Amino acid sequence: MFSGEILQKVRETRPLIHHITNWVTIYDCANIVRAIGALPVMAHAKEEAGDMASIASALVLNIGTLTEYIIESMKIAGKSANQKNIPIVLDAVGVGATKLRDDKAFELLNELKIDIVKGNSSEIAKLAGENVRTKGVEATKVEADLIAVAKKLSVERKCVTVITGKEDIVTGGNKTYLVKNGHAMLGSVVGTGCMAASVIACFAAVEKDYAKAASAGLACFCIAGELAAERSKGPGTFKENFYDEIYNLNKETIDKMEKIEEL
Amino acid sequence: MFSGEILQKVRETRPLIHHITNWVTIYDCANIVRAIGALPVMAHAKEEAGDMASIASALVLNIGTLTEYIIESMKIAGKSANQKNIPIVLDAVGVGATKLRDDKAFELLNELKIDIVKGNSSEIAKLAGENVRTKGVEATKVEADLIAVAKKLSVERKCVTVITGKEDIVTGGNKTYLVKNGHAMLGSVVGTGCMAASVIACFAAVEKDYAKAASAGLACFCIAGELAAERSKGPGTFKENFYDEIYNLNKETIDKMEKIEEL
Amino acid sequence: MFSGEILQKVRETRPLIHHITNWVTIYDCANIVRAIGALPVMAHAKEEAGDMASIASALVLNIGTLTEYIIESMKIAGKSANQKNIPIVLDAVGVGATKLRDDKAFELLNELKIDIVKGNSSEIAKLAGENVRTKGVEATKVEADLIAVAKKLSVERKCVTVITGKEDIVTGGNKTYLVKNGHAMLGSVVGTGCMAASVIACFAAVEKDYAKAASAGLACFCIAGELAAERSKGPGTFKENFYDEIYNLNKETIDKMEKIEEL
């Protein structure tokens, strides 16, 4: 498939990935961007959010620990990114858990052109209009068909939608990919969801077909997870091995292990 | 004793543990909650702090990097938790070092019903009315008898008091436990104190005898520390091994290693 | 040379190092201070920044995720430190990338007596008046002679200047050191730049010749990096091994490996 080639492009061009993100996983978001071969920057002051976004190649907006201030900064950065056609990834962390998260996620979707929206099943279902509740930042069971939910959001918002889970769903509305790589250990560590959004942004920075970019980013991420799990005794060693595997990942390994299905 | 059983209950029920905490160890607080088998969430915006607390099974308030804003959010979350009888753990980080920390810790104790107050010797001594100074967030020597200090605070505030140290003291005023597990390496890594408070909250979410819950949480935490130290070369590898050990801990091991003494 | 002896002094006196720093690497700044044998504290509330600085032995100001609020706190802490002749280290993260960073870094330099200014080549060049742009927080190529640039800033600001890079430059204007230790793996992990500033502060807390202190701190830091790289498979394991090596570093090893050149 295509993941290995896009990864090579990330490493050759080393795009700058601007984040306005949460205080829990901010380090890991930065560190995974560097490990995969791109350059992270985090800057949330209103006075510089727009300037920093304008020199970046992609922008990640992650609402994990949103406040009014942070949402305002996201809008400033987002408008700046939109003006220059810099892709924006929205990680809809905890949407469905509180009214604030729902309201602010919809505000971002209404006021900015978001290129890729990512979340777990209940986060995305909420954005697509389903009546669901997220348990903090943890997905709850969604009764609706997830592929249909993702497609609905993509059509409504003219975006690529990513639902992470045992199999990741990536759709632009028409074209849909299932990323079947992955390992349960990725769920044993806090922050892998956020890190996946940052990796997707790295790929979107160098590949304008965002459904392909997101699928490729997720496949590489999950392959590293599979490799790391093999030699880990628990979430502590897994996480460190995961960074090693992301850093050492090459096209040959990806070509062998990649499991992306186009529906 | 009882620690292994309470841990099993944590893993079966996977309680949601809401945190309003500091920016230094926020990731490790979340990650230890997940490693032990519960679900962390961190949300400090005033607009959602109450909503998030109301769907949680325990609330951790950690003043490590307090600001006026954060304290206000803690009060909102705390009142919401109090209304639903959701247990609150206060980690009194740095009390005794600055007037702000002293004032704000007393405000929280006065305005909320705090179920478990945790700190090192000088932090707790300060809250109990002793004339001590904390060196940043580091305990200083306290001349008074620490068990008497802890009991005094428990009686005054109708709470369980935890003083961490070489041996941890846990008391509800009448019943007092000494947790004699532990390892010096736990002190070589930043954040183990904060993580211990998060683990105590996981246990308090499933065991209403909070002195038992706190002792059990500390015993499990310290046993994992002992196991990790055996196979570590320094604080870096220790921390990763510690996560593995917490994750892999089982009742059999705990029953063998647990050293809780009831006074 | 002198690095091993200064390290021993850090471990004997365990100085308290106050930080007002960024949200990305705040944990690692604290953790490296503890690993090397000193005591970290992080406190950014305006109401306590001055109090905390006044009981510390060094103050680190790192503008990695600056806001107006954080800069105000830095000024309060800095004035308090200046009054007591407590050394201040400024880590000029991202200067040259946005107007906000440039403006605020100059404000700090104008309103406080900063003892050690540290940055990468383009950050320092910008502070010294060169016309350069930083790529987020990543150094760009500077055409000017870096030693001359560092000396210029030192003379202008009566400070020690540190430019990190393949070889680190440390100068007080007259005396100049090149620290030739180091390893490429240090650049594969986010936060090593920030951590280096924290280590420099530990050394400045116990050695009043700040050019010596900064060189020694960097040499120890880089030696640990060389040792860790030998037994690591990538940035994940490298980082954990690095903490082990810093913690286990002793004078004998340093004396053998230290490569500081006085110009």
Tab-separated table of N, CA and C in Angstrom, chain B residues 23-25 28 64-68 97-101 133-138 185 187-191 233-240, chain C residues 13-16 23 26-28 30-32 34-35 39-45 47-48 51-52 55 69 231 239-241 243-244 247-248:
chain	number	residue	atom	x	y	z
B	23	TRP	N	0.591	20.654	36.679
B	23	TRP	CA	1.087	20.470	35.307
B	23	TRP	C	2.386	19.661	35.259
B	24	VAL	N	2.971	19.354	36.380
B	24	VAL	CA	4.251	18.631	36.390
B	24	VAL	C	4.025	17.127	36.229
B	25	THR	N	3.111	16.600	37.037
B	25	THR	CA	2.938	15.139	37.094
B	25	THR	C	1.577	14.710	36.568
B	28	ASP	N	1.574	11.429	34.654
B	28	ASP	CA	1.809	10.234	35.464
B	28	ASP	C	0.611	9.921	36.360
B	64	GLY	N	-0.222	21.114	43.473
B	64	GLY	CA	1.194	21.248	43.120
B	64	GLY	C	1.552	22.495	42.338
B	65	THR	N	0.706	22.889	41.386
B	65	THR	CA	0.933	24.151	40.655
B	65	THR	C	-0.347	24.990	40.686
B	66	LEU	N	-0.853	25.179	41.864
B	66	LEU	CA	-2.112	25.931	42.059
B	66	LEU	C	-2.034	27.349	41.509
B	67	THR	N	-3.180	27.833	41.049
B	67	THR	CA	-3.397	29.249	40.756
B	67	THR	C	-4.783	29.577	41.301
B	68	GLU	N	-5.134	30.858	41.299
B	68	GLU	CA	-6.490	31.234	41.725
B	68	GLU	C	-7.534	30.488	40.901
B	97	ALA	N	5.348	25.814	52.321
B	97	ALA	CA	6.426	26.486	51.573
B	97	ALA	C	6.084	27.942	51.287
B	98	THR	N	4.814	28.225	50.959
B	98	THR	CA	4.423	29.612	50.676
B	98	THR	C	3.070	29.890	51.320
B	99	LYS	N	2.822	31.173	51.565
B	99	LYS	CA	1.545	31.595	52.148
B	99	LYS	C	0.382	31.180	51.249
B	100	LEU	N	0.559	31.304	49.937
B	100	LEU	CA	-0.530	30.945	49.026
B	100	LEU	C	-0.980	29.506	49.238
B	101	ARG	N	-0.016	28.606	49.329
B	101	ARG	CA	-0.361	27.187	49.495
B	101	ARG	C	-1.067	26.944	50.827
B	133	ARG	N	8.200	24.528	58.161
B	133	ARG	CA	8.397	25.048	56.800
B	133	ARG	C	8.705	23.885	55.873
B	134	THR	N	8.047	23.828	54.727
B	134	THR	CA	8.353	22.831	53.709
B	134	THR	C	9.369	23.437	52.745
B	135	LYS	N	10.347	22.622	52.298
B	135	LYS	CA	11.377	23.132	51.381
B	135	LYS	C	10.909	22.912	49.942
B	136	GLY	N	10.139	23.836	49.422
B	136	GLY	CA	9.547	23.643	48.087
B	136	GLY	C	8.442	22.610	48.211
B	137	VAL	N	8.670	21.435	47.648
B	137	VAL	CA	7.696	20.350	47.828
B	137	VAL	C	8.327	19.204	48.611
B	138	GLU	N	9.448	19.496	49.267
B	138	GLU	CA	10.217	18.463	49.968
B	138	GLU	C	9.939	18.536	51.468
B	185	MET	N	13.976	3.887	45.964
B	185	MET	CA	13.935	4.333	44.560
B	185	MET	C	12.672	5.147	44.259
B	187	GLY	N	11.592	7.488	45.818
B	187	GLY	CA	11.915	8.883	46.063
B	187	GLY	C	12.880	9.479	45.054
B	188	SER	N	13.389	8.656	44.155
B	188	SER	CA	14.372	9.141	43.182
B	188	SER	C	13.714	9.669	41.915
B	189	VAL	N	12.412	9.516	41.840
B	189	VAL	CA	11.651	9.885	40.646
B	189	VAL	C	10.625	10.938	41.040
B	190	VAL	N	10.522	12.002	40.285
B	190	VAL	CA	9.489	12.998	40.550
B	190	VAL	C	8.106	12.409	40.261
B	191	GLY	N	7.164	12.672	41.125
B	191	GLY	CA	5.774	12.330	40.819
B	191	GLY	C	5.214	11.139	41.554
B	233	LYS	N	18.238	-0.141	37.077
B	233	LYS	CA	19.603	0.379	37.236
B	233	LYS	C	19.637	1.835	37.673
B	234	GLY	N	18.465	2.433	37.777
B	234	GLY	CA	18.404	3.850	38.131
B	234	GLY	C	16.974	4.311	37.983
B	235	PRO	N	16.735	5.623	38.162
B	235	PRO	CA	15.354	6.117	38.174
B	235	PRO	C	14.640	6.009	36.826
B	236	GLY	N	15.400	5.996	35.736
B	236	GLY	CA	14.775	5.902	34.412
B	236	GLY	C	14.148	4.541	34.192
B	237	THR	N	14.959	3.512	34.305
B	237	THR	CA	14.412	2.160	34.120
B	237	THR	C	13.457	1.801	35.264
B	238	PHE	N	13.735	2.326	36.457
B	238	PHE	CA	12.832	2.051	37.586
B	238	PHE	C	11.401	2.483	37.255
B	239	LYS	N	11.271	3.671	36.719
B	239	LYS	CA	9.920	4.185	36.499
B	239	LYS	C	9.150	3.326	35.496
B	240	GLU	N	9.811	2.903	34.442
B	240	GLU	CA	9.119	2.079	33.443
B	240	GLU	C	8.784	0.710	34.026
C	13	THR	N	24.914	19.456	48.646
C	13	THR	CA	24.088	20.559	49.164
C	13	THR	C	22.629	20.444	48.743
C	14	ARG	N	22.318	19.638	47.752
C	14	ARG	CA	20.940	19.463	47.259
C	14	ARG	C	20.175	20.782	47.160
C	15	PRO	N	20.628	21.698	46.317
C	15	PRO	CA	19.965	23.001	46.213
C	15	PRO	C	18.551	22.882	45.648
C	16	LEU	N	17.693	23.787	46.105
C	16	LEU	CA	16.318	23.868	45.603
C	16	LEU	C	16.312	24.726	44.338
C	23	TRP	N	4.804	23.884	29.613
C	23	TRP	CA	3.959	22.722	29.952
C	23	TRP	C	4.371	21.451	29.194
C	26	ILE	N	7.906	20.210	31.447
C	26	ILE	CA	7.968	20.571	32.860
C	26	ILE	C	8.309	19.363	33.732
C	27	TYR	N	7.753	18.200	33.370
C	27	TYR	CA	8.064	17.014	34.175
C	27	TYR	C	9.545	16.664	34.056
C	28	ASP	N	10.050	16.660	32.841
C	28	ASP	CA	11.450	16.260	32.657
C	28	ASP	C	12.413	17.259	33.288
C	30	ALA	N	11.839	18.880	36.064
C	30	ALA	CA	11.827	18.515	37.482
C	30	ALA	C	12.589	17.206	37.704
C	31	ASN	N	12.338	16.251	36.850
C	31	ASN	CA	12.886	14.910	37.080
C	31	ASN	C	14.408	14.872	36.910
C	32	ILE	N	14.935	15.664	35.975
C	32	ILE	CA	16.386	15.658	35.785
C	32	ILE	C	17.074	16.324	36.977
C	34	ARG	N	16.038	16.194	40.035
C	34	ARG	CA	16.077	15.185	41.089
C	34	ARG	C	17.097	14.089	40.770
C	35	ALA	N	17.165	13.684	39.522
C	35	ALA	CA	18.083	12.599	39.148
C	35	ALA	C	19.539	13.000	39.383
C	39	LEU	N	16.929	19.448	44.242
C	39	LEU	CA	15.496	19.413	44.516
C	39	LEU	C	14.767	20.390	43.610
C	40	PRO	N	13.832	19.906	42.810
C	40	PRO	CA	13.090	20.803	41.927
C	40	PRO	C	11.840	21.338	42.605
C	41	VAL	N	11.427	22.542	42.225
C	41	VAL	CA	10.081	23.001	42.552
C	41	VAL	C	9.584	23.849	41.390
C	42	MET	N	8.318	23.701	41.075
C	42	MET	CA	7.669	24.418	39.981
C	42	MET	C	6.496	25.177	40.594
C	43	ALA	N	6.458	26.487	40.422
C	43	ALA	CA	5.375	27.274	41.000
C	43	ALA	C	5.254	28.542	40.199
C	44	HIS	N	4.126	28.703	39.501
C	44	HIS	CA	3.998	29.846	38.596
C	44	HIS	C	2.917	30.841	38.995
C	45	ALA	N	2.164	30.572	40.063
C	45	ALA	CA	1.136	31.551	40.459
C	45	ALA	C	1.818	32.853	40.849
C	47	GLU	N	0.962	34.955	42.917
C	47	GLU	CA	0.902	35.192	44.356
C	47	GLU	C	2.017	34.483	45.113
C	48	GLU	N	2.660	33.489	44.511
C	48	GLU	CA	3.706	32.777	45.245
C	48	GLU	C	5.041	32.727	44.516
C	51	ASP	N	7.773	34.401	46.524
C	51	ASP	CA	8.088	33.668	47.758
C	51	ASP	C	8.908	32.410	47.452
C	52	MET	N	8.475	31.690	46.426
C	52	MET	CA	9.169	30.442	46.134
C	52	MET	C	10.589	30.725	45.652
C	55	ILE	N	13.236	31.315	48.416
C	55	ILE	CA	13.794	30.203	49.200
C	55	ILE	C	14.601	29.236	48.324
C	69	TYR	N	0.503	35.902	31.379
C	69	TYR	CA	0.486	35.574	32.805
C	69	TYR	C	1.842	35.006	33.244
C	231	ARG	N	23.825	1.937	25.053
C	231	ARG	CA	23.003	0.769	25.362
C	231	ARG	C	21.512	0.980	25.036
C	239	LYS	N	16.021	7.532	26.561
C	239	LYS	CA	15.640	8.503	27.588
C	239	LYS	C	15.686	7.879	28.979
C	240	GLU	N	15.225	6.667	29.099
C	240	GLU	CA	15.233	6.020	30.418
C	240	GLU	C	16.666	5.714	30.854
C	241	ASN	N	17.456	5.253	29.909
C	241	ASN	CA	18.860	4.988	30.238
C	241	ASN	C	19.595	6.279	30.603
C	243	TYR	N	18.358	8.869	32.179
C	243	TYR	CA	18.077	9.161	33.589
C	243	TYR	C	18.932	8.281	34.507
C	244	ASP	N	19.060	7.020	34.146
C	244	ASP	CA	19.913	6.136	34.958
C	244	ASP	C	21.346	6.641	34.992
C	247	TYR	N	21.876	9.757	37.074
C	247	TYR	CA	21.755	9.406	38.495
C	247	TYR	C	23.021	8.708	38.995
C	248	ASN	N	23.593	7.871	38.156
C	248	ASN	CA	24.750	7.062	38.559
C	248	ASN	C	26.103	7.700	38.245
